[in-house]
Short mmCIF file of C-alpha atoms in Angstrom, two decimals:
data_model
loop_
_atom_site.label_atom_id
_atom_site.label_comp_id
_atom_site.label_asym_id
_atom_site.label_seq_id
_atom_site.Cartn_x
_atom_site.Cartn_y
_atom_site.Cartn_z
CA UNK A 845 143.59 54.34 51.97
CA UNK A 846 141.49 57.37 50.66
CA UNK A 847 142.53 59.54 53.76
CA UNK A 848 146.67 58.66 52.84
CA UNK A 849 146.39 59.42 49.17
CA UNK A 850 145.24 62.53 50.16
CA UNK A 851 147.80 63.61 52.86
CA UNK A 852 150.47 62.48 50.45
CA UNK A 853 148.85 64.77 47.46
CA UNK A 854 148.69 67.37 49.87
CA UNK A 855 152.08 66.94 51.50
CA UNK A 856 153.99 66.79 48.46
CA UNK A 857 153.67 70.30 47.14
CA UNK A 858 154.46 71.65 50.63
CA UNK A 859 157.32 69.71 50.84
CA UNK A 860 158.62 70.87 47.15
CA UNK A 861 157.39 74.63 48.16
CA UNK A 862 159.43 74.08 51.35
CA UNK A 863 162.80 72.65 49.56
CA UNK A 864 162.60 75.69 47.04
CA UNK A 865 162.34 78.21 49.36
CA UNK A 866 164.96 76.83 51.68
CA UNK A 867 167.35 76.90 48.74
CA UNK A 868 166.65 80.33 47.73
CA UNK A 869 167.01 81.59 51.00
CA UNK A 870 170.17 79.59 51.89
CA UNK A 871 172.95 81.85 49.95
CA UNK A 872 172.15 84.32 51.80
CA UNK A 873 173.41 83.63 55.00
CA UNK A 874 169.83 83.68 56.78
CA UNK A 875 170.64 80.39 58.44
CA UNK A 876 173.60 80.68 61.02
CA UNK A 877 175.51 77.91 62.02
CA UNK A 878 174.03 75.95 64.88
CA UNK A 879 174.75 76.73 68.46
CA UNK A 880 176.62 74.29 70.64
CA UNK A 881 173.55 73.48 72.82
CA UNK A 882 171.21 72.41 69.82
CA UNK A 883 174.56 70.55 68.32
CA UNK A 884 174.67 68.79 72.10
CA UNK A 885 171.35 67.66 71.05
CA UNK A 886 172.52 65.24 68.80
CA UNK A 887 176.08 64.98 69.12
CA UNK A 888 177.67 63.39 71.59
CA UNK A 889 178.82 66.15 74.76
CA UNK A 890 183.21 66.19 73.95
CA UNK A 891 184.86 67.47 77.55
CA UNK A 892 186.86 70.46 77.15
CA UNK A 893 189.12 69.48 80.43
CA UNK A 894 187.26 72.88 82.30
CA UNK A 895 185.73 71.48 85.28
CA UNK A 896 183.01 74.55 84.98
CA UNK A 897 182.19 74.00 82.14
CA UNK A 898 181.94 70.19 81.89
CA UNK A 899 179.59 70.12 84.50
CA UNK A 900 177.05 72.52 83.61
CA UNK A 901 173.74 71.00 84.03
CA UNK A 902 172.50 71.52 80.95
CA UNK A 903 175.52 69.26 79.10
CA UNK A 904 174.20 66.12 81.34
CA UNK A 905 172.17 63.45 79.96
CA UNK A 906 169.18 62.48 81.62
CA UNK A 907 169.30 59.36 83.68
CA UNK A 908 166.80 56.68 85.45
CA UNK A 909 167.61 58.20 88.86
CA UNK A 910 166.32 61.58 87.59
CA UNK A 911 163.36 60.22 85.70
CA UNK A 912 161.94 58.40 88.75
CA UNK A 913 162.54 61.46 90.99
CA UNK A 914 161.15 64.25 89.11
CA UNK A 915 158.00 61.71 87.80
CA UNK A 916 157.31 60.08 91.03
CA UNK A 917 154.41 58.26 91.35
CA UNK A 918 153.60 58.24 87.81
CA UNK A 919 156.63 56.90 86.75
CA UNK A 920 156.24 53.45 86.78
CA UNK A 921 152.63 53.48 85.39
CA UNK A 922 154.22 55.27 81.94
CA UNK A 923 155.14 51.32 80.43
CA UNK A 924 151.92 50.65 81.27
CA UNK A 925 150.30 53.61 79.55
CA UNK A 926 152.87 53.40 76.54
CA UNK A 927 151.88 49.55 75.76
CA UNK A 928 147.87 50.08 76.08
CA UNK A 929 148.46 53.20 73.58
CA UNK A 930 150.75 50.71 71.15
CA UNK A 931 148.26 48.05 71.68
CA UNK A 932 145.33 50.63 70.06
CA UNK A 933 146.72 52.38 66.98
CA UNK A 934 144.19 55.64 67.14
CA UNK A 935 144.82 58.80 65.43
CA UNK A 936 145.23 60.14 69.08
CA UNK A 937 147.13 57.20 70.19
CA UNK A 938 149.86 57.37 67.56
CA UNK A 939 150.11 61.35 68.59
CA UNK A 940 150.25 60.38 72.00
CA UNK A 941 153.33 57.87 71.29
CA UNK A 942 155.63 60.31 68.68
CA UNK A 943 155.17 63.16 71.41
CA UNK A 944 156.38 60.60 74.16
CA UNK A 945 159.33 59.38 72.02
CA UNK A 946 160.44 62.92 70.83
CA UNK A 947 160.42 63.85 74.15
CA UNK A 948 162.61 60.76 75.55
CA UNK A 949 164.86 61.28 72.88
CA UNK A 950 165.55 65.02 73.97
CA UNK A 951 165.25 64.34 77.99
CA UNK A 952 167.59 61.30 77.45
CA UNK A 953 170.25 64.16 75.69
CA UNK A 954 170.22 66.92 78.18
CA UNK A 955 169.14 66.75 81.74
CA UNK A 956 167.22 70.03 81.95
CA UNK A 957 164.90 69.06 79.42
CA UNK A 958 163.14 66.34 81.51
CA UNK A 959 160.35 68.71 81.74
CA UNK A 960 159.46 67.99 78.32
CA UNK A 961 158.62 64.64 79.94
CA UNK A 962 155.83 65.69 82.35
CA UNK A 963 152.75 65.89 79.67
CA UNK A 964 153.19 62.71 77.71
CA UNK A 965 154.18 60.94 80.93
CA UNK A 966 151.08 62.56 82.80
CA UNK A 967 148.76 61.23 79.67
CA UNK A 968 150.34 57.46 80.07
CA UNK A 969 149.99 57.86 83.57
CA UNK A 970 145.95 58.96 82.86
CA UNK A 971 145.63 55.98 80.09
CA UNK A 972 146.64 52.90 82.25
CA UNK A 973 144.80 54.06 85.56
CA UNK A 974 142.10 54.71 83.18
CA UNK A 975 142.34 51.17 82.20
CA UNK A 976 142.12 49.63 85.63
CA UNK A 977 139.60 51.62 86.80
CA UNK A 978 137.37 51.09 83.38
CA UNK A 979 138.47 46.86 83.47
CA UNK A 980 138.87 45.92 86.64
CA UNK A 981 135.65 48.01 88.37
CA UNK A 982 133.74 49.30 85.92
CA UNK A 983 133.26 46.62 83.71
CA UNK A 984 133.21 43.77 86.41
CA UNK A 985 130.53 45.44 87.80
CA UNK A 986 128.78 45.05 84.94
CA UNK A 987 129.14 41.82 84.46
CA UNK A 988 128.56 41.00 88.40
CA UNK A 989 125.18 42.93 87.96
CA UNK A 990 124.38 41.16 84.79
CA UNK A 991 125.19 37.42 86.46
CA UNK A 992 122.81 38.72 89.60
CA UNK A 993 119.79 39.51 87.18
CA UNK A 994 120.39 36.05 85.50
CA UNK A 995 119.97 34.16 88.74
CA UNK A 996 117.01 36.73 89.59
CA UNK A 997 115.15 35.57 86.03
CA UNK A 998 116.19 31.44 87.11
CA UNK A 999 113.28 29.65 89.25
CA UNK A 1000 114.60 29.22 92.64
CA UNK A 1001 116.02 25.24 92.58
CA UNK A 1002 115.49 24.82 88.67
CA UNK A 1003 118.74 24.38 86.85
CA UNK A 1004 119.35 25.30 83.23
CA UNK A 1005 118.83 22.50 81.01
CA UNK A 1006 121.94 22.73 79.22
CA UNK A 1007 123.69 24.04 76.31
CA UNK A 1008 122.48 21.09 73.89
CA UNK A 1009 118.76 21.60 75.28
CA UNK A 1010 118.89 25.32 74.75
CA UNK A 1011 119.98 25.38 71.51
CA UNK A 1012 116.79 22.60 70.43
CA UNK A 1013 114.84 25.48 71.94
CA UNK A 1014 115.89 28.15 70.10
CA UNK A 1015 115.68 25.94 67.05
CA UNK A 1016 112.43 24.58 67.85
CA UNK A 1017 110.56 27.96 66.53
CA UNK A 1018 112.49 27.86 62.77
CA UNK A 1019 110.93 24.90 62.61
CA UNK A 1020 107.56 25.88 63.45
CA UNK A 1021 108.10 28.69 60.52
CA UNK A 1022 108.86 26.64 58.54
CA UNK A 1023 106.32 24.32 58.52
CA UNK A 1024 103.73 27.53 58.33
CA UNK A 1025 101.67 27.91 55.30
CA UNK A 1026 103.41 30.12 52.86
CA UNK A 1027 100.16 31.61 51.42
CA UNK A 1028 98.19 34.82 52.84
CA UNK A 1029 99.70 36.21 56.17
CA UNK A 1030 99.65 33.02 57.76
CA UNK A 1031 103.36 32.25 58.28
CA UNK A 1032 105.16 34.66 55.41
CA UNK A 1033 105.08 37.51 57.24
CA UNK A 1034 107.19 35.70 60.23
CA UNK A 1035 109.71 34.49 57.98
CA UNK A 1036 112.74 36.57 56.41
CA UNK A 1037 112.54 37.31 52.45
CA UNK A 1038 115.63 35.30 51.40
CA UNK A 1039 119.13 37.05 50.36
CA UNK A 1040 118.84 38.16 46.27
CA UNK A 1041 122.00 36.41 44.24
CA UNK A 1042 123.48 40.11 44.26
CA UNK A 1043 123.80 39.83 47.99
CA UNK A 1044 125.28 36.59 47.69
CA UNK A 1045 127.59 37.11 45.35
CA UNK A 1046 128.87 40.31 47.46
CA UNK A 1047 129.24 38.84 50.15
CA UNK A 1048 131.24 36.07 48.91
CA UNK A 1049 133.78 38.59 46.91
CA UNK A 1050 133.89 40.47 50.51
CA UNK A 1051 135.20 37.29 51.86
CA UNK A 1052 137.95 36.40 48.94
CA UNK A 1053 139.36 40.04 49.14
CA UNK A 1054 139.56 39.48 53.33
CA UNK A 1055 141.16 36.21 52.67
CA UNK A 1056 143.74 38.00 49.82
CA UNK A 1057 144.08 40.56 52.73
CA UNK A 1058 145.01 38.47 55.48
CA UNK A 1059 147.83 36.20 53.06
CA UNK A 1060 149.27 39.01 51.87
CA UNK A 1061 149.23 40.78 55.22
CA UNK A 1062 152.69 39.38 56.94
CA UNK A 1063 151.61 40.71 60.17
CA UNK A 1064 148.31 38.63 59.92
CA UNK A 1065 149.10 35.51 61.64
CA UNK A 1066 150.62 37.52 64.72
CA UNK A 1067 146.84 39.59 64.48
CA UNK A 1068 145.26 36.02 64.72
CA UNK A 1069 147.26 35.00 67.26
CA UNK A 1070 146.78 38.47 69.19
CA UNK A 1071 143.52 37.93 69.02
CA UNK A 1072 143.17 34.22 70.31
CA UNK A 1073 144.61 35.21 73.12
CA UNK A 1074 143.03 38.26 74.13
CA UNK A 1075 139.71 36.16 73.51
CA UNK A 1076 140.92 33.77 75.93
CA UNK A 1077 141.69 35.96 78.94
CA UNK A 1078 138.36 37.58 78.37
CA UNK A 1079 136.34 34.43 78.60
CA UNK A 1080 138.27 34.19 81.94
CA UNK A 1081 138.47 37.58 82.96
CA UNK A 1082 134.03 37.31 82.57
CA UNK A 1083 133.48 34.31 84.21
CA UNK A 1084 131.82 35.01 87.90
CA UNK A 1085 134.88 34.40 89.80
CA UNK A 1086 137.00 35.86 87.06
CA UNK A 1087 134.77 38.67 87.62
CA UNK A 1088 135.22 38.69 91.63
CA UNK A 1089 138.79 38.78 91.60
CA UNK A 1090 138.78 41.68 89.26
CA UNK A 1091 136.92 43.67 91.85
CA UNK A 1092 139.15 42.59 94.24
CA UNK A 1093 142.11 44.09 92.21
CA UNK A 1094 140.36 47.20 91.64
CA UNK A 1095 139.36 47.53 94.94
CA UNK A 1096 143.33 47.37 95.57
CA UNK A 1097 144.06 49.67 92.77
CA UNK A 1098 141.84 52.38 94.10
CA UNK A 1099 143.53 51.92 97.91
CA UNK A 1100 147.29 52.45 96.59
CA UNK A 1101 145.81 55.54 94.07
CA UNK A 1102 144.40 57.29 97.11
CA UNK A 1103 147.92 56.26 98.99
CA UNK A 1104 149.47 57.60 95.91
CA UNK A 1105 148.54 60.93 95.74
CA UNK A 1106 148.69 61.24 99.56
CA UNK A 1107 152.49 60.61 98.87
CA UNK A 1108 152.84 63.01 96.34
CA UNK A 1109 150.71 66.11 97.99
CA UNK A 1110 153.34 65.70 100.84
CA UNK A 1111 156.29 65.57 98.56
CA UNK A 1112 154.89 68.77 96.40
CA UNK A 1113 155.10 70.65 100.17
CA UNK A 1114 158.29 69.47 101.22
CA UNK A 1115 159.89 70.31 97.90
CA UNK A 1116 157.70 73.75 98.36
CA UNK A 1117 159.25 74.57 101.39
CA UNK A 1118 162.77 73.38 100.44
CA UNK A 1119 162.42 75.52 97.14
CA UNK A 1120 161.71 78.40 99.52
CA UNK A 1121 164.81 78.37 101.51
CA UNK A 1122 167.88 80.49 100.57
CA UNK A 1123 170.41 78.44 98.07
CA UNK A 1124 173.20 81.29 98.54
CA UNK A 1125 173.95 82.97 101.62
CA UNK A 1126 177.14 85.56 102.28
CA UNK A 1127 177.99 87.88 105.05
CA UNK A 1128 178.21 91.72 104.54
CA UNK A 1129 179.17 94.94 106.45
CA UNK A 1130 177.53 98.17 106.40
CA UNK A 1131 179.94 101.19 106.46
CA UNK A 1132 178.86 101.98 109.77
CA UNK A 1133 180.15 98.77 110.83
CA UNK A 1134 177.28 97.02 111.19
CA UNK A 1135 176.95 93.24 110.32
CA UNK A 1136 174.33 91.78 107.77
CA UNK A 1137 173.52 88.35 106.26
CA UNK A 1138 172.39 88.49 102.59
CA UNK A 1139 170.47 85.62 100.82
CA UNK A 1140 168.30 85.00 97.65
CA UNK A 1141 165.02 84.13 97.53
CA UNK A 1142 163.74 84.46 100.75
#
């Protein structure tokens, strides 16, 4: 809340700097009129009935077709990336998301500007394989190493007792503290200084102002929910054979990234090759009467 109240004390005398300036500057005539290819930014392209003219390029919208061909691989990993970003509200995240929007919005308008599309769809590409790589290998291993050094610790043929008989255990020694003798350093050393009525009292005045929070927050239930859930595929996704199968899909993920970019470096050299060719070709004659072909880009 801090960080806000400043930005807003900051942005508003900028923005009242900005609006005086603009309107001192305005009668002169500093600012032309726009041209017709930022106006085709936001208005609607109106055919002029010249066939050269109405199909320049650059006066196309973009279009899935051209998307998927100029993104390739990466294309349909951008959802992906876009929903893991919107699912993590970060000060990078939210950058990440308005440059990927502004740039849809201006790719969608005119065809040529697609390339603005190759960073933020590059980075969405980077945060879902990141992802899978960190949840489905990374992290199971983890957990598989963690389950191995559990049955390492376990007697070989000597079961766990249980949940009920575990937690006696563990309450077995407050017990014993607290049947210690409170004088001397017999037992008050072991046991913890009770919370002061300060502590109490803050803590209980933390938890009203979470509760005002959360029924005044109308997004709160769909939080709780959000939560529940993810809780529940995790205690699935960690079980041991949860944790088996996500190695299995990593192990997958990795084979079809390696086929991937396989692909793609044979694409980049056919498109290399193809780029190197010559797009216009004419025949010419010397004034000796000799016979040339001309071409560009050879």
């Amino acid at each position: 809340a801090q960080v806000w109240k400043r930005r807003v004390q900051l942005a508003m005398p900028a923005a009242a700097l900005l609006v005086v300036a603009t309107a001192a500057i305005l009668p002169t005539g500093y600012f032309g009129p726009l041209s017709s290819r930022v106006r085709g930014l936001f208005l609607k392209h109106t055919r002029t009935g010249n066939p050269l003219v109405d199909s320049v390029a650059e006066h196309q919208p973009g279009s899935t077709m051209m998307y998927r061909q100029y993104l390739q691989n990466v294309y349909p990993l951008v959802p992906c990336g876009f929903a893991l970003s919107l699912l993590r509200l970060t000060d990078a995240n939210t950058f990440l998301l308005l440059y990927g929007a502004i740039a849809y919005f201006f790719a969608s308008k005119m065809a040529r500007l697609v390339i603005l599309l190759g960073p933020p769809a590059s980075a969405f590409g980077g945060v879902a394989l990141g992802f899978g790589f960190d949840f489905l290998i990374v992290d199971a291993l983890l957990r598989l190493l963690g389950y191995a050094a559990e049955e390492e610790e376990e007697p070989v043929g000597k079961k766990s007792p249980g949940p009920a008989l575990d937690v006696a255990a563990r309450e077995e020694p407050k017990e014993a503290l607290k049947d210690a003798p409170q004088g001397g350093n017999g037992g008050a050393g072991l046991l913890k200084s009770k919370p002061k009525p300060s502590q109490l009292a803050a803590a209980a005045k933390a938890r009203r102002a979470e509760s005002r929070r959360a029924e005044t927050n109308p997004f709160g239930g769909v939080a709780a929910a959000r939560e529940e859930a993810a809780a529940a595929v995790m205690a699935v996704a960690d079980s041991p054979g949860g944790v088996k199968t996500r190695l299995c899909m990593g192990l997958a993920l990795a084979l079809a990234t390696i086929y991937a970019y396989y692909d793609f470096h044979a694409y980049c050299h056919r498109m290399a090759e193809g780029s190197s060719r010559p797009q216009i070709m004419f025949k010419a004659t010397y004034s000796n009467g000799q016979t040339v072909m001309v071409d560009d880009y050879r």
